[in-house]
């Protein structure tokens, strides 16, 4: 009788924890938005919001993500934040379950530490694609490594989620493609550690995501086309590295480029060139300059291969250190304000009343914690992988650590080489390293949930 009472008490305690987690964690994940009084906005948010209304393609703005935002407009976008919060918690607990480490207290503790010490709640509270970059790495990992351990409904949901995430941003699709390619390369060495069916299933999400993007582009613009703008963004990064100025100096005497008259007054940064008041505006922006920019990008790669390789490696290294939270989330985002005013006027009053629009958000204090945690997490992740290799332990947690490491490197390479180093690109991925480290610590030092122990005893 005593044992039965202990079991019942343990189960009751576990149920309380579970209910508290179910209610509190989704709200805590979007606490920054509640504090702000409105979902957080960013420089790029307006470009995505406008896709439904403008009906044409613009550089680097996914129509798929634009449609996703449009679905939440009637709720003042709180529906979108609810989706982002619940998807985050779903993938965290599903990852722990696939690793054999899902216990209520452990899940709650890890989630709370991520909320307190990383950019995760700020990403979940923002109307931007960035939250899906990190989550898609977890969903792809579960689909490939643990797909056989979850239900058919969960597998289908993971497939749809990963494909959607891939379609929200070309860099996210690139990272996922790189992870699948790495999986195929190492599978002959790892064998059953990477199930063939799971790898094939995961790889198909990339195809589905690409098809989803092209179909959405056609539905909104009438064009069977990929999202434009890749050459223009890459051109900006090469200009920032001095490669464009050198190319123009070498070729303007013989070739007539629109930029030749401006070759000695190019802006110092890609952001200033593409998004500031530069000659790029006077020359027709992407529509007027795309052919010239793509020509210079391709031919400068051939003319200066060593310079390009060195610049890419330096930018990648710098990107790994750019991990601060909040880049572009301030009061100066006039384009996004203009899009909301033009197309969603009902949102003007709550948007203007938010703290962000009154410049009341300061990320300096937040980053006193976030940046050290992010950098320490990446170092600890490398140490964990080194230890696993030293003792020849290749379990699923080690595979997750390797996956996250490759994702961080791939993200740093793609974003830095194409766009140049930005804190935003690092912050959207580096919380994954903290998650892996916390999970490893929980496995090493944590105890099982009493309710789970009681269930096992019963």
GROMACS .gro file of N, CA, C and O in nm, residues 188-295:
model
  432
  188UNK      N    1   2.851   0.594  -4.541
  188UNK     CA    2   2.929   0.470  -4.558
  188UNK      C    3   3.019   0.439  -4.438
  188UNK      O    4   3.050   0.322  -4.413
  189UNK      N    5   3.060   0.540  -4.364
  189UNK     CA    6   3.145   0.518  -4.246
  189UNK      C    7   3.064   0.486  -4.122
  189UNK      O    8   3.108   0.408  -4.037
  190UNK      N    9   2.944   0.545  -4.112
  190UNK     CA   10   2.865   0.530  -3.990
  190UNK      C   11   2.757   0.424  -4.000
  190UNK      O   12   2.703   0.381  -3.898
  191UNK      N   13   2.724   0.384  -4.122
  191UNK     CA   14   2.628   0.276  -4.140
  191UNK      C   15   2.493   0.304  -4.078
  191UNK      O   16   2.433   0.409  -4.101
  192UNK      N   17   2.446   0.212  -3.993
  192UNK     CA   18   2.311   0.220  -3.937
  192UNK      C   19   2.292   0.337  -3.841
  192UNK      O   20   2.180   0.367  -3.801
  193UNK      N   21   2.402   0.402  -3.800
  193UNK     CA   22   2.387   0.520  -3.715
  193UNK      C   23   2.307   0.629  -3.787
  193UNK      O   24   2.244   0.712  -3.724
  194UNK      N   25   2.316   0.632  -3.920
  194UNK     CA   26   2.236   0.724  -4.000
  194UNK      C   27   2.145   0.640  -4.088
  194UNK      O   28   2.185   0.594  -4.195
  195UNK      N   29   2.021   0.615  -4.045
  195UNK     CA   30   1.931   0.529  -4.122
  195UNK      C   31   1.910   0.580  -4.264
  195UNK      O   32   1.889   0.700  -4.286
  196UNK      N   33   1.915   0.489  -4.359
  196UNK     CA   34   1.899   0.525  -4.500
  196UNK      C   35   1.763   0.589  -4.527
  196UNK      O   36   1.753   0.690  -4.596
  197UNK      N   37   1.659   0.529  -4.470
  197UNK     CA   38   1.524   0.583  -4.491
  197UNK      C   39   1.513   0.724  -4.433
  197UNK      O   40   1.453   0.812  -4.495
  198UNK      N   41   1.570   0.744  -4.315
  198UNK     CA   42   1.565   0.877  -4.254
  198UNK      C   43   1.640   0.980  -4.335
  198UNK      O   44   1.593   1.093  -4.353
  199UNK      N   45   1.757   0.944  -4.387
  199UNK     CA   46   1.836   1.037  -4.467
  199UNK      C   47   1.764   1.071  -4.597
  199UNK      O   48   1.764   1.188  -4.641
  200UNK      N   49   1.702   0.971  -4.659
  200UNK     CA   50   1.626   0.997  -4.781
  200UNK      C   51   1.506   1.088  -4.751
  200UNK      O   52   1.476   1.182  -4.826
  201UNK      N   53   1.438   1.059  -4.639
  201UNK     CA   54   1.323   1.139  -4.599
  201UNK      C   55   1.364   1.284  -4.573
  201UNK      O   56   1.299   1.379  -4.619
  202UNK      N   57   1.475   1.301  -4.500
  202UNK     CA   58   1.523   1.435  -4.472
  202UNK      C   59   1.564   1.510  -4.598
  202UNK      O   60   1.537   1.631  -4.612
  203UNK      N   61   1.628   1.440  -4.690
  203UNK     CA   62   1.672   1.505  -4.814
  203UNK      C   63   1.553   1.552  -4.898
  203UNK      O   64   1.560   1.656  -4.966
  204UNK      N   65   1.444   1.476  -4.893
  204UNK     CA   66   1.326   1.515  -4.971
  204UNK      C   67   1.263   1.643  -4.918
  204UNK      O   68   1.192   1.713  -4.993
  205UNK      N   69   1.288   1.676  -4.791
  205UNK     CA   70   1.233   1.802  -4.740
  205UNK      C   71   1.294   1.922  -4.812
  205UNK      O   72   1.228   2.025  -4.829
  206UNK      N   73   1.419   1.908  -4.855
  206UNK     CA   74   1.484   2.018  -4.928
  206UNK      C   75   1.415   2.038  -5.062
  206UNK      O   76   1.388   2.151  -5.104
  207UNK      N   77   1.387   1.927  -5.129
  207UNK     CA   78   1.316   1.934  -5.257
  207UNK      C   79   1.177   1.994  -5.238
  207UNK      O   80   1.134   2.081  -5.314
  208UNK      N   81   1.108   1.948  -5.133
  208UNK     CA   82   0.973   1.998  -5.106
  208UNK      C   83   0.976   2.147  -5.072
  208UNK      O   84   0.888   2.223  -5.116
  209UNK      N   85   1.076   2.190  -4.996
  209UNK     CA   86   1.086   2.331  -4.962
  209UNK      C   87   1.110   2.418  -5.084
  209UNK      O   88   1.050   2.525  -5.100
  210UNK      N   89   1.199   2.371  -5.174
  210UNK     CA   90   1.224   2.445  -5.297
  210UNK      C   91   1.100   2.453  -5.384
  210UNK      O   92   1.068   2.559  -5.440
  211UNK      N   93   1.028   2.341  -5.394
  211UNK     CA   94   0.904   2.340  -5.474
  211UNK      C   95   0.799   2.431  -5.412
  211UNK      O   96   0.727   2.504  -5.484
  212UNK      N   97   0.790   2.432  -5.279
  212UNK     CA   98   0.695   2.518  -5.209
  212UNK      C   99   0.723   2.665  -5.240
  212UNK      O  100   0.631   2.743  -5.267
  213UNK      N  101   0.851   2.703  -5.240
  213UNK     CA  102   0.889   2.842  -5.266
  213UNK      C  103   0.855   2.882  -5.409
  213UNK      O  104   0.798   2.989  -5.433
  214UNK      N  105   0.891   2.797  -5.505
  214UNK     CA  106   0.864   2.829  -5.645
  214UNK      C  107   0.714   2.840  -5.671
  214UNK      O  108   0.667   2.930  -5.743
  215UNK      N  109   0.635   2.750  -5.611
  215UNK     CA  110   0.490   2.755  -5.631
  215UNK      C  111   0.430   2.879  -5.567
  215UNK      O  112   0.339   2.941  -5.624
  216UNK      N  113   0.479   2.917  -5.449
  216UNK     CA  114   0.430   3.038  -5.385
  216UNK      C  115   0.467   3.161  -5.467
  216UNK      O  116   0.385   3.254  -5.482
  217UNK      N  117   0.587   3.163  -5.523
  217UNK     CA  118   0.628   3.274  -5.610
  217UNK      C  119   0.536   3.285  -5.731
  217UNK      O  120   0.497   3.395  -5.772
  218UNK      N  121   0.501   3.170  -5.787
  218UNK     CA  122   0.412   3.171  -5.905
  218UNK      C  123   0.272   3.216  -5.865
  218UNK      O  124   0.207   3.294  -5.937
  219UNK      N  125   0.225   3.169  -5.751
  219UNK     CA  126   0.089   3.205  -5.708
  219UNK      C  127   0.075   3.355  -5.685
  219UNK      O  128  -0.030   3.414  -5.717
  220UNK      N  129   0.179   3.419  -5.633
  220UNK     CA  130   0.170   3.561  -5.600
  220UNK      C  131   0.215   3.652  -5.714
  220UNK      O  132   0.168   3.765  -5.724
  221UNK      N  133   0.308   3.604  -5.797
  221UNK     CA  134   0.364   3.694  -5.899
  221UNK      C  135   0.340   3.648  -6.042
  221UNK      O  136   0.365   3.724  -6.136
  222UNK      N  137   0.296   3.522  -6.058
  222UNK     CA  138   0.279   3.468  -6.193
  222UNK      C  139   0.408   3.420  -6.256
  222UNK      O  140   0.409   3.379  -6.372
  223UNK      N  141   0.519   3.420  -6.180
  223UNK     CA  142   0.648   3.377  -6.232
  223UNK      C  143   0.689   3.244  -6.169
  223UNK      O  144   0.683   3.229  -6.047
  224UNK      N  145   0.733   3.151  -6.253
  224UNK     CA  146   0.795   3.029  -6.203
  224UNK      C  147   0.943   3.061  -6.180
  224UNK      O  148   1.026   3.044  -6.268
  225UNK      N  149   0.973   3.114  -6.066
  225UNK     CA  150   1.108   3.165  -6.042
  225UNK      C  151   1.147   3.149  -5.897
  225UNK      O  152   1.062   3.137  -5.808
  226UNK      N  153   1.278   3.146  -5.873
  226UNK     CA  154   1.334   3.147  -5.738
  226UNK      C  155   1.333   3.291  -5.687
  226UNK      O  156   1.329   3.386  -5.765
  227UNK      N  157   1.338   3.307  -5.556
  227UNK     CA  158   1.345   3.441  -5.499
  227UNK      C  159   1.472   3.511  -5.548
  227UNK      O  160   1.581   3.456  -5.535
  228UNK      N  161   1.462   3.629  -5.606
  228UNK     CA  162   1.579   3.696  -5.663
  228UNK      C  163   1.669   3.757  -5.556
  228UNK      O  164   1.635   3.760  -5.438
  229UNK      N  165   1.786   3.806  -5.601
  229UNK     CA  166   1.867   3.890  -5.514
  229UNK      C  167   1.998   3.832  -5.467
  229UNK      O  168   2.076   3.902  -5.402
  230UNK      N  169   2.026   3.706  -5.498
  230UNK     CA  170   2.149   3.645  -5.447
  230UNK      C  171   2.275   3.715  -5.494
  230UNK      O  172   2.366   3.741  -5.415
  231UNK      N  173   2.281   3.750  -5.621
  231UNK     CA  174   2.400   3.817  -5.675
  231UNK      C  175   2.417   3.955  -5.614
  231UNK      O  176   2.529   3.998  -5.586
  232UNK      N  177   2.305   4.026  -5.593
  232UNK     CA  178   2.316   4.161  -5.539
  232UNK      C  179   2.372   4.163  -5.399
  232UNK      O  180   2.456   4.247  -5.365
  233UNK      N  181   2.327   4.068  -5.315
  233UNK     CA  182   2.377   4.062  -5.178
  233UNK      C  183   2.524   4.021  -5.177
  233UNK      O  184   2.606   4.075  -5.102
  234UNK      N  185   2.560   3.923  -5.262
  234UNK     CA  186   2.700   3.882  -5.272
  234UNK      C  187   2.787   3.996  -5.323
  234UNK      O  188   2.901   4.014  -5.279
  235UNK      N  189   2.735   4.074  -5.417
  235UNK     CA  190   2.808   4.189  -5.468
  235UNK      C  191   2.840   4.287  -5.355
  235UNK      O  192   2.950   4.341  -5.347
  236UNK      N  193   2.741   4.310  -5.268
  236UNK     CA  194   2.763   4.400  -5.156
  236UNK      C  195   2.874   4.354  -5.065
  236UNK      O  196   2.957   4.434  -5.019
  237UNK      N  197   2.879   4.225  -5.039
  237UNK     CA  198   2.987   4.171  -4.954
  237UNK      C  199   3.122   4.188  -5.021
  237UNK      O  200   3.221   4.227  -4.958
  238UNK      N  201   3.131   4.161  -5.153
  238UNK     CA  202   3.257   4.177  -5.225
  238UNK      C  203   3.299   4.323  -5.231
  238UNK      O  204   3.419   4.355  -5.226
  239UNK      N  205   3.201   4.412  -5.240
  239UNK     CA  206   3.234   4.554  -5.238
  239UNK      C  207   3.292   4.593  -5.103
  239UNK      O  208   3.389   4.669  -5.094
  240UNK      N  209   3.234   4.541  -4.996
  240UNK     CA  210   3.283   4.569  -4.861
  240UNK      C  211   3.426   4.521  -4.842
  240UNK      O  212   3.505   4.583  -4.768
  241UNK      N  213   3.463   4.412  -4.907
  241UNK     CA  214   3.598   4.357  -4.897
  241UNK      C  215   3.697   4.425  -4.991
  241UNK      O  216   3.815   4.389  -4.994
  242UNK      N  217   3.651   4.520  -5.071
  242UNK     CA  218   3.740   4.591  -5.162
  242UNK      C  219   3.758   4.526  -5.297
  242UNK      O  220   3.828   4.578  -5.384
  243UNK      N  221   3.693   4.411  -5.318
  243UNK     CA  222   3.712   4.338  -5.443
  243UNK      C  223   3.646   4.410  -5.560
  243UNK      O  224   3.701   4.416  -5.671
  244UNK      N  225   3.529   4.467  -5.538
  244UNK     CA  226   3.459   4.537  -5.646
  244UNK      C  227   3.539   4.659  -5.692
  244UNK      O  228   3.553   4.684  -5.813
  245UNK      N  229   3.590   4.736  -5.596
  245UNK     CA  230   3.669   4.854  -5.634
  245UNK      C  231   3.790   4.814  -5.718
  245UNK      O  232   3.824   4.881  -5.817
  246UNK      N  233   3.856   4.705  -5.679
  246UNK     CA  234   3.973   4.658  -5.756
  246UNK      C  235   3.929   4.613  -5.895
  246UNK      O  236   3.998   4.643  -5.995
  247UNK      N  237   3.819   4.544  -5.904
  247UNK     CA  238   3.771   4.496  -6.034
  247UNK      C  239   3.740   4.614  -6.126
  247UNK      O  240   3.775   4.613  -6.245
  248UNK      N  241   3.674   4.716  -6.070
  248UNK     CA  242   3.641   4.833  -6.151
  248UNK      C  243   3.766   4.907  -6.195
  248UNK      O  244   3.775   4.954  -6.309
  249UNK      N  245   3.865   4.919  -6.107
  249UNK     CA  246   3.991   4.984  -6.146
  249UNK      C  247   4.060   4.909  -6.259
  249UNK      O  248   4.118   4.969  -6.349
  250UNK      N  249   4.053   4.777  -6.254
  250UNK     CA  250   4.120   4.695  -6.355
  250UNK      C  251   4.046   4.692  -6.488
  250UNK      O  252   4.108   4.671  -6.593
  251UNK      N  253   3.912   4.710  -6.485
  251UNK     CA  254   3.834   4.686  -6.606
  251UNK      C  255   3.766   4.810  -6.665
  251UNK      O  256   3.730   4.808  -6.783
  252UNK      N  257   3.747   4.914  -6.584
  252UNK     CA  258   3.675   5.031  -6.637
  252UNK      C  259   3.744   5.097  -6.758
  252UNK      O  260   3.673   5.148  -6.846
  253UNK      N  261   3.876   5.097  -6.768
  253UNK     CA  262   3.935   5.156  -6.891
  253UNK      C  263   3.892   5.083  -7.018
  253UNK      O  264   3.891   5.143  -7.127
  254UNK      N  265   3.857   4.952  -7.005
  254UNK     CA  266   3.823   4.874  -7.125
  254UNK      C  267   3.674   4.843  -7.137
  254UNK      O  268   3.625   4.819  -7.247
  255UNK      N  269   3.603   4.837  -7.024
  255UNK     CA  270   3.462   4.801  -7.026
  255UNK      C  271   3.379   4.912  -6.963
  255UNK      O  272   3.424   4.980  -6.871
  256UNK      N  273   3.257   4.927  -7.013
  256UNK     CA  274   3.171   5.035  -6.967
  256UNK      C  275   3.068   4.980  -6.868
  256UNK      O  276   2.970   4.916  -6.907
  257UNK      N  277   3.092   5.005  -6.741
  257UNK     CA  278   2.998   4.967  -6.636
  257UNK      C  279   2.929   5.092  -6.581
  257UNK      O  280   2.988   5.201  -6.578
  258UNK      N  281   2.808   5.075  -6.534
  258UNK     CA  282   2.736   5.188  -6.474
  258UNK      C  283   2.810   5.241  -6.352
  258UNK      O  284   2.800   5.360  -6.319
  259UNK      N  285   2.883   5.154  -6.284
  259UNK     CA  286   2.952   5.195  -6.162
  259UNK      C  287   3.088   5.260  -6.187
  259UNK      O  288   3.150   5.309  -6.093
  260UNK      N  289   3.135   5.258  -6.310
  260UNK     CA  290   3.268   5.313  -6.337
  260UNK      C  291   3.285   5.458  -6.288
  260UNK      O  292   3.387   5.491  -6.227
  261UNK      N  293   3.189   5.546  -6.310
  261UNK     CA  294   3.207   5.683  -6.261
  261UNK      C  295   3.214   5.694  -6.109
  261UNK      O  296   3.259   5.796  -6.056
  262UNK      N  297   3.169   5.588  -6.040
  262UNK     CA  298   3.163   5.592  -5.893
  262UNK      C  299   3.268   5.504  -5.828
  262UNK      O  300   3.265   5.482  -5.707
  263UNK      N  301   3.364   5.454  -5.906
  263UNK     CA  302   3.455   5.353  -5.853
  263UNK      C  303   3.544   5.404  -5.739
  263UNK      O  304   3.594   5.324  -5.661
  264UNK      N  305   3.561   5.534  -5.730
  264UNK     CA  306   3.644   5.590  -5.623
  264UNK      C  307   3.562   5.641  -5.505
  264UNK      O  308   3.619   5.699  -5.412
  265UNK      N  309   3.431   5.622  -5.509
  265UNK     CA  310   3.346   5.670  -5.400
  265UNK      C  311   3.245   5.565  -5.354
  265UNK      O  312   3.136   5.599  -5.308
  266UNK      N  313   3.281   5.439  -5.367
  266UNK     CA  314   3.193   5.332  -5.321
  266UNK      C  315   3.182   5.335  -5.169
  266UNK      O  316   3.279   5.363  -5.100
  267UNK      N  317   3.064   5.305  -5.113
  267UNK     CA  318   3.048   5.303  -4.967
  267UNK      C  319   3.138   5.198  -4.903
  267UNK      O  320   3.182   5.102  -4.967
  268UNK      N  321   3.161   5.218  -4.774
  268UNK     CA  322   3.252   5.128  -4.702
  268UNK      C  323   3.188   4.995  -4.667
  268UNK      O  324   3.258   4.896  -4.648
  269UNK      N  325   3.055   4.991  -4.658
  269UNK     CA  326   2.988   4.867  -4.616
  269UNK      C  327   2.880   4.828  -4.716
  269UNK      O  328   2.825   4.912  -4.788
  270UNK      N  329   2.850   4.700  -4.716
  270UNK     CA  330   2.743   4.649  -4.803
  270UNK      C  331   2.609   4.706  -4.763
  270UNK      O  332   2.526   4.738  -4.849
  271UNK      N  333   2.583   4.718  -4.632
  271UNK     CA  334   2.455   4.771  -4.587
  271UNK      C  335   2.434   4.914  -4.635
  271UNK      O  336   2.324   4.953  -4.677
  272UNK      N  337   2.540   4.994  -4.630
  272UNK     CA  338   2.529   5.132  -4.675
  272UNK      C  339   2.504   5.138  -4.826
  272UNK      O  340   2.427   5.221  -4.875
  273UNK      N  341   2.567   5.047  -4.901
  273UNK     CA  342   2.549   5.047  -5.046
  273UNK      C  343   2.408   5.002  -5.084
  273UNK      O  344   2.340   5.068  -5.163
  274UNK      N  345   2.361   4.890  -5.025
  274UNK     CA  346   2.234   4.830  -5.066
  274UNK      C  347   2.113   4.898  -5.003
  274UNK      O  348   2.007   4.909  -5.065
  275UNK      N  349   2.126   4.941  -4.879
  275UNK     CA  350   2.008   4.989  -4.807
  275UNK      C  351   2.019   5.136  -4.765
  275UNK      O  352   1.924   5.190  -4.709
  276UNK      N  353   2.133   5.200  -4.789
  276UNK     CA  354   2.147   5.341  -4.756
  276UNK      C  355   2.120   5.429  -4.877
  276UNK      O  356   2.067   5.386  -4.980
  277UNK      N  357   2.157   5.555  -4.866
  277UNK     CA  358   2.136   5.652  -4.975
  277UNK      C  359   2.261   5.658  -5.062
  277UNK      O  360   2.335   5.756  -5.061
  278UNK      N  361   2.285   5.552  -5.139
  278UNK     CA  362   2.405   5.543  -5.220
  278UNK      C  363   2.371   5.554  -5.368
  278UNK      O  364   2.255   5.566  -5.407
  279UNK      N  365   2.476   5.543  -5.451
  279UNK     CA  366   2.455   5.546  -5.596
  279UNK      C  367   2.372   5.426  -5.644
  279UNK      O  368   2.318   5.428  -5.755
  280UNK      N  369   2.359   5.324  -5.562
  280UNK     CA  370   2.277   5.208  -5.596
  280UNK      C  371   2.133   5.253  -5.624
  280UNK      O  372   2.068   5.202  -5.718
  281UNK      N  373   2.081   5.348  -5.547
  281UNK     CA  374   1.946   5.400  -5.569
  281UNK      C  375   1.939   5.475  -5.702
  281UNK      O  376   1.843   5.459  -5.778
  282UNK      N  377   2.038   5.555  -5.731
  282UNK     CA  378   2.036   5.636  -5.854
  282UNK      C  379   2.049   5.550  -5.979
  282UNK      O  380   2.006   5.592  -6.087
  283UNK      N  381   2.110   5.434  -5.964
  283UNK     CA  382   2.131   5.346  -6.080
  283UNK      C  383   2.022   5.241  -6.097
  283UNK      O  384   2.035   5.151  -6.179
  284UNK      N  385   1.914   5.253  -6.021
  284UNK     CA  386   1.800   5.164  -6.043
  284UNK      C  387   1.788   5.048  -5.949
  284UNK      O  388   1.708   4.958  -5.973
  285UNK      N  389   1.867   5.047  -5.843
  285UNK     CA  390   1.865   4.939  -5.743
  285UNK      C  391   1.876   4.803  -5.812
  285UNK      O  392   1.947   4.788  -5.911
  286UNK      N  393   1.810   4.701  -5.758
  286UNK     CA  394   1.829   4.565  -5.808
  286UNK      C  395   1.783   4.551  -5.953
  286UNK      O  396   1.848   4.485  -6.034
  287UNK      N  397   1.671   4.614  -5.985
  287UNK     CA  398   1.620   4.602  -6.122
  287UNK      C  399   1.717   4.660  -6.224
  287UNK      O  400   1.738   4.603  -6.332
  288UNK      N  401   1.776   4.774  -6.190
  288UNK     CA  402   1.865   4.838  -6.284
  288UNK      C  403   2.007   4.786  -6.281
  288UNK      O  404   2.083   4.804  -6.378
  289UNK      N  405   2.046   4.721  -6.170
  289UNK     CA  406   2.186   4.683  -6.153
  289UNK      C  407   2.211   4.532  -6.150
  289UNK      O  408   2.326   4.489  -6.142
  290UNK      N  409   2.106   4.452  -6.154
  290UNK     CA  410   2.124   4.309  -6.131
  290UNK      C  411   2.219   4.245  -6.232
  290UNK      O  412   2.308   4.166  -6.196
  291UNK      N  413   2.203   4.278  -6.361
  291UNK     CA  414   2.288   4.217  -6.463
  291UNK      C  415   2.435   4.255  -6.442
  291UNK      O  416   2.524   4.170  -6.452
  292UNK      N  417   2.459   4.382  -6.413
  292UNK     CA  418   2.597   4.427  -6.393
  292UNK      C  419   2.657   4.365  -6.267
  292UNK      O  420   2.772   4.321  -6.268
  293UNK      N  421   2.580   4.360  -6.160
  293UNK     CA  422   2.631   4.302  -6.036
  293UNK      C  423   2.662   4.153  -6.052
  293UNK      O  424   2.766   4.105  -6.006
  294UNK      N  425   2.572   4.080  -6.118
  294UNK     CA  426   2.596   3.936  -6.137
  294UNK      C  427   2.720   3.914  -6.224
  294UNK      O  428   2.799   3.822  -6.198
  295UNK      N  429   2.739   3.998  -6.326
  295UNK     CA  430   2.857   3.986  -6.414
  295UNK      C  431   2.985   4.008  -6.333
  295UNK      O  432   3.081   3.931  -6.344
   0.00000   0.00000   0.00000
